[in-house]
Amino acid sequence: MSTVDELIEAIHQEALRADFPIDEPVYLQAKKDPRRPILFAGSLSAPICSFGRDLGKDEVAWGQPQVGAGGKLVRREVYRKYVGEPTADDPRLDRALEHVLLSNTVPYKPPGNKAYSEAVKARFRPYVAEFLAGHWEGDRVLCLGTEAFRWFAPYAGPGAADDFWNREDRYEAELPCELVAGTPGGEIRKALIVCPLPHPSPLNRRWYPLFPGLLRARLDASGAG
């Protein structure tokens, strides 16, 4: 199996191989290579992974996933759960990163705020799957929104993800999955518990006010601490 650095370089080479939509002006403004992936932040030994859709401009600027407004909601609740009340000397809430892994379906920023196509997600899926299956030691994934949850649908039983998403209690219930990743050293299989949450955006008017409480309940239910 590749090291994390080798995996990141493999993603970089895949991004160079053929064009796909990238918000290049945002990368150039931040003086970052648009083809260099921002794969994760946080601890590979954390029991929980917060899994989002893709990067925003703040994530590109800081070189970390989930450090914009929505991501800070996640970081803040993790901070409160495991560290205490956030302090003014930690504006990015970096101390939370000792207790959670942060990643996305695609380690790049799409133009504007439009989600990546299924083709782009499929292109980078093998790398993200290898990362989660082979390098992260945890087994509980908090999916931020529909796109992040749907990424795991192929790893559940036929129709299981659709049936689960139609449940009224989908933000409290758990979906068992078996992540399958092909690597140069062979196939890796890993059991995961997928725990969806609403997308933490103010535009998500129904669920945004409820997000912190739902996230706290997910953290409490994880048993980690």
Short mmCIF file of C-alpha atoms in Angstrom, two decimals:
data_model
loop_
_atom_site.label_atom_id
_atom_site.label_comp_id
_atom_site.label_asym_id
_atom_site.label_seq_id
_atom_site.Cartn_x
_atom_site.Cartn_y
_atom_site.Cartn_z
CA MET A 1 0.00 0.00 0.00
CA SER A 2 1.18 3.53 -0.74
CA THR A 3 2.19 5.92 2.01
CA VAL A 4 -0.05 8.95 2.52
CA ASP A 5 2.50 11.17 0.76
CA GLU A 6 2.67 8.74 -2.16
CA LEU A 7 -1.12 8.66 -2.35
CA ILE A 8 -1.29 12.46 -2.41
CA GLU A 9 1.28 12.53 -5.20
CA ALA A 10 -0.72 9.91 -7.13
CA ILE A 11 -3.80 12.14 -6.87
CA HIS A 12 -1.69 15.07 -8.06
CA GLN A 13 -0.54 13.11 -11.11
CA GLU A 14 -4.10 12.02 -11.87
CA ALA A 15 -5.21 15.65 -11.76
CA LEU A 16 -2.44 16.56 -14.21
CA ARG A 17 -3.35 13.70 -16.55
CA ALA A 18 -6.58 15.24 -17.88
CA ASP A 19 -8.47 18.46 -17.30
CA PHE A 20 -11.51 18.71 -15.04
CA PRO A 21 -13.25 21.75 -13.52
CA ILE A 22 -11.14 23.54 -10.91
CA ASP A 23 -11.65 27.05 -9.53
CA GLU A 24 -8.18 28.09 -10.63
CA PRO A 25 -8.49 31.82 -9.76
CA VAL A 26 -9.09 30.91 -6.10
CA TYR A 27 -5.95 28.73 -6.06
CA LEU A 28 -3.86 31.35 -7.81
CA GLN A 29 -5.03 34.05 -5.42
CA ALA A 30 -3.92 31.82 -2.56
CA LYS A 31 -0.65 31.07 -4.39
CA LYS A 32 -1.46 27.36 -4.46
CA ASP A 33 -1.02 24.74 -7.18
CA PRO A 34 -4.56 24.06 -8.48
CA ARG A 35 -3.68 20.41 -9.16
CA ARG A 36 -2.18 19.73 -5.72
CA PRO A 37 -4.88 17.93 -3.67
CA ILE A 38 -5.96 19.01 -0.21
CA LEU A 39 -6.87 15.53 0.94
CA PHE A 40 -7.32 15.79 4.68
CA ALA A 41 -6.65 17.51 7.96
CA GLY A 42 -6.71 16.09 11.45
CA SER A 43 -5.69 12.80 12.99
CA LEU A 44 -5.42 9.50 11.12
CA SER A 45 -5.97 7.75 14.45
CA ALA A 46 -9.19 9.63 15.23
CA PRO A 47 -12.23 7.34 15.60
CA ILE A 48 -14.44 9.80 13.68
CA CYS A 49 -14.15 11.26 10.17
CA SER A 50 -16.16 14.32 9.16
CA PHE A 51 -16.71 13.83 5.42
CA GLY A 52 -17.84 16.72 3.23
CA ARG A 53 -18.54 17.40 -0.43
CA ASP A 54 -15.51 19.35 -1.67
CA LEU A 55 -13.37 22.40 -0.88
CA GLY A 56 -14.33 26.06 -0.59
CA LYS A 57 -12.18 29.16 -0.94
CA ASP A 58 -11.24 29.22 2.75
CA GLU A 59 -10.13 25.59 2.52
CA VAL A 60 -7.88 26.42 -0.43
CA ALA A 61 -6.42 29.45 1.37
CA TRP A 62 -5.62 27.48 4.54
CA GLY A 63 -4.76 24.18 2.87
CA GLN A 64 -7.21 22.27 5.08
CA PRO A 65 -10.70 20.82 4.56
CA GLN A 66 -13.64 22.16 6.56
CA VAL A 67 -12.18 25.42 7.79
CA GLY A 68 -14.81 27.75 6.29
CA ALA A 69 -18.03 28.77 8.02
CA GLY A 70 -19.66 25.33 7.79
CA GLY A 71 -16.48 23.47 8.63
CA LYS A 72 -15.93 25.60 11.70
CA LEU A 73 -19.33 24.48 12.99
CA VAL A 74 -17.95 20.94 12.91
CA ARG A 75 -14.63 21.93 14.45
CA ARG A 76 -16.35 23.94 17.18
CA GLU A 77 -18.53 21.06 18.36
CA VAL A 78 -15.61 18.62 18.26
CA TYR A 79 -13.57 21.17 20.22
CA ARG A 80 -16.29 21.50 22.85
CA LYS A 81 -16.70 17.74 23.11
CA TYR A 82 -13.05 16.84 23.56
CA VAL A 83 -11.14 20.01 24.51
CA GLY A 84 -13.48 22.55 26.11
CA GLU A 85 -14.74 25.96 25.07
CA PRO A 86 -12.81 27.42 22.11
CA THR A 87 -10.36 30.21 22.88
CA ALA A 88 -9.50 33.36 20.96
CA ASP A 89 -5.93 32.21 20.33
CA ASP A 90 -7.13 29.32 18.12
CA PRO A 91 -9.25 30.97 15.39
CA ARG A 92 -9.11 27.93 13.10
CA LEU A 93 -10.02 25.67 16.03
CA ASP A 94 -6.99 23.54 15.22
CA ARG A 95 -6.98 21.82 18.60
CA ALA A 96 -10.08 19.95 17.45
CA LEU A 97 -7.94 18.24 14.82
CA GLU A 98 -6.42 15.94 17.42
CA HIS A 99 -9.83 14.28 17.74
CA VAL A 100 -11.27 14.12 14.21
CA LEU A 101 -10.28 13.47 10.61
CA LEU A 102 -11.61 15.87 7.96
CA SER A 103 -11.90 14.90 4.29
CA ASN A 104 -14.12 15.22 1.20
CA THR A 105 -15.50 13.31 -1.78
CA VAL A 106 -13.08 15.20 -4.07
CA PRO A 107 -9.92 16.93 -2.77
CA TYR A 108 -10.33 20.00 -5.00
CA LYS A 109 -12.48 23.13 -5.27
CA PRO A 110 -15.01 23.21 -8.11
CA PRO A 111 -15.78 26.51 -9.87
CA GLY A 112 -18.30 28.53 -7.92
CA ASN A 113 -20.30 26.48 -5.47
CA LYS A 114 -21.42 23.79 -7.91
CA ALA A 115 -20.86 20.17 -6.88
CA TYR A 116 -18.55 18.01 -8.93
CA SER A 117 -20.12 15.69 -11.48
CA GLU A 118 -20.44 11.97 -10.83
CA ALA A 119 -17.68 11.44 -13.40
CA VAL A 120 -15.21 13.59 -11.45
CA LYS A 121 -16.17 11.94 -8.17
CA ALA A 122 -15.70 8.52 -9.77
CA ARG A 123 -12.30 9.56 -11.09
CA PHE A 124 -10.97 10.37 -7.62
CA ARG A 125 -13.00 7.76 -5.72
CA PRO A 126 -10.26 5.08 -5.75
CA TYR A 127 -7.81 7.43 -4.05
CA VAL A 128 -10.26 8.63 -1.40
CA ALA A 129 -11.37 5.05 -0.76
CA GLU A 130 -7.77 3.89 -0.34
CA PHE A 131 -7.12 6.76 2.04
CA LEU A 132 -10.12 5.98 4.25
CA ALA A 133 -9.67 2.21 4.14
CA GLY A 134 -5.91 1.98 4.36
CA HIS A 135 -4.66 5.01 6.27
CA TRP A 136 -7.42 6.14 8.62
CA GLU A 137 -7.74 3.99 11.74
CA GLY A 138 -11.31 4.99 12.65
CA ASP A 139 -14.60 3.52 11.50
CA ARG A 140 -17.35 6.12 12.01
CA VAL A 141 -18.06 8.65 9.25
CA LEU A 142 -20.16 11.78 9.78
CA CYS A 143 -21.39 12.74 6.29
CA LEU A 144 -22.15 16.43 5.79
CA GLY A 145 -25.08 16.60 3.40
CA THR A 146 -26.55 14.50 0.61
CA GLU A 147 -23.52 14.46 -1.72
CA ALA A 148 -21.21 13.18 1.01
CA PHE A 149 -23.71 10.51 2.07
CA ARG A 150 -24.33 9.35 -1.49
CA TRP A 151 -20.60 8.77 -1.95
CA PHE A 152 -20.94 5.73 0.34
CA ALA A 153 -23.99 4.25 -1.45
CA PRO A 154 -21.93 1.74 -3.49
CA TYR A 155 -20.59 0.26 -0.26
CA ALA A 156 -24.00 -0.50 1.25
CA GLY A 157 -26.38 -3.22 0.10
CA PRO A 158 -28.42 -2.71 -3.10
CA GLY A 159 -30.96 0.04 -2.47
CA ALA A 160 -29.88 0.37 1.16
CA ALA A 161 -28.71 3.98 0.87
CA ASP A 162 -31.94 5.10 -0.83
CA ASP A 163 -34.08 3.32 1.74
CA PHE A 164 -32.03 4.82 4.55
CA TRP A 165 -32.25 8.36 3.15
CA ASN A 166 -36.03 8.15 3.03
CA ARG A 167 -36.22 7.47 6.76
CA GLU A 168 -37.49 10.26 8.99
CA ASP A 169 -34.72 9.51 11.48
CA ARG A 170 -31.85 9.50 8.97
CA TYR A 171 -29.93 12.11 10.99
CA GLU A 172 -30.02 9.90 14.08
CA ALA A 173 -29.79 6.41 12.53
CA GLU A 174 -26.64 4.65 11.28
CA LEU A 175 -25.92 2.85 8.01
CA PRO A 176 -23.35 0.01 8.08
CA CYS A 177 -21.14 -0.12 4.99
CA GLU A 178 -18.16 -2.11 3.77
CA LEU A 179 -15.64 0.15 2.07
CA VAL A 180 -13.73 -1.60 -0.72
CA ALA A 181 -10.51 -0.11 -2.06
CA GLY A 182 -8.13 -1.46 -4.65
CA THR A 183 -4.46 -0.75 -3.96
CA PRO A 184 -1.19 -1.81 -5.63
CA GLY A 185 -0.86 -4.39 -2.84
CA GLY A 186 -4.34 -5.82 -3.30
CA GLU A 187 -7.92 -5.14 -2.24
CA ILE A 188 -8.72 -3.65 1.17
CA ARG A 189 -12.10 -4.09 2.84
CA LYS A 190 -13.12 -2.08 5.87
CA ALA A 191 -16.37 -1.98 7.84
CA LEU A 192 -17.68 1.53 8.45
CA ILE A 193 -20.64 3.12 10.20
CA VAL A 194 -22.01 5.99 8.10
CA CYS A 195 -23.86 8.70 10.03
CA PRO A 196 -25.41 11.41 7.85
CA LEU A 197 -25.92 15.00 8.96
CA PRO A 198 -27.47 17.99 7.17
CA HIS A 199 -25.19 20.15 5.06
CA PRO A 200 -24.07 22.93 7.46
CA SER A 201 -25.00 25.89 5.28
CA PRO A 202 -27.22 28.88 6.16
CA LEU A 203 -28.98 28.23 2.85
CA ASN A 204 -30.21 24.95 4.31
CA ARG A 205 -32.85 26.82 6.28
CA ARG A 206 -34.72 23.86 7.68
CA TRP A 207 -31.74 22.05 9.13
CA TYR A 208 -29.04 24.69 9.68
CA PRO A 209 -30.32 25.79 13.12
CA LEU A 210 -30.52 22.13 14.18
CA PHE A 211 -27.06 21.16 12.93
CA PRO A 212 -25.04 21.78 16.12
CA GLY A 213 -27.42 19.70 18.22
CA LEU A 214 -27.51 16.86 15.69
CA LEU A 215 -23.72 16.86 15.50
CA ARG A 216 -23.40 16.81 19.29
CA ALA A 217 -25.73 13.83 19.41
CA ARG A 218 -23.60 12.04 16.80
CA LEU A 219 -20.44 12.73 18.80
CA ASP A 220 -22.07 11.55 22.01
CA ALA A 221 -23.28 8.37 20.32
CA SER A 222 -19.81 7.57 19.00
CA GLY A 223 -18.58 6.64 22.45
CA ALA A 224 -15.20 8.24 21.67
CA GLY A 225 -13.63 10.47 24.24
#
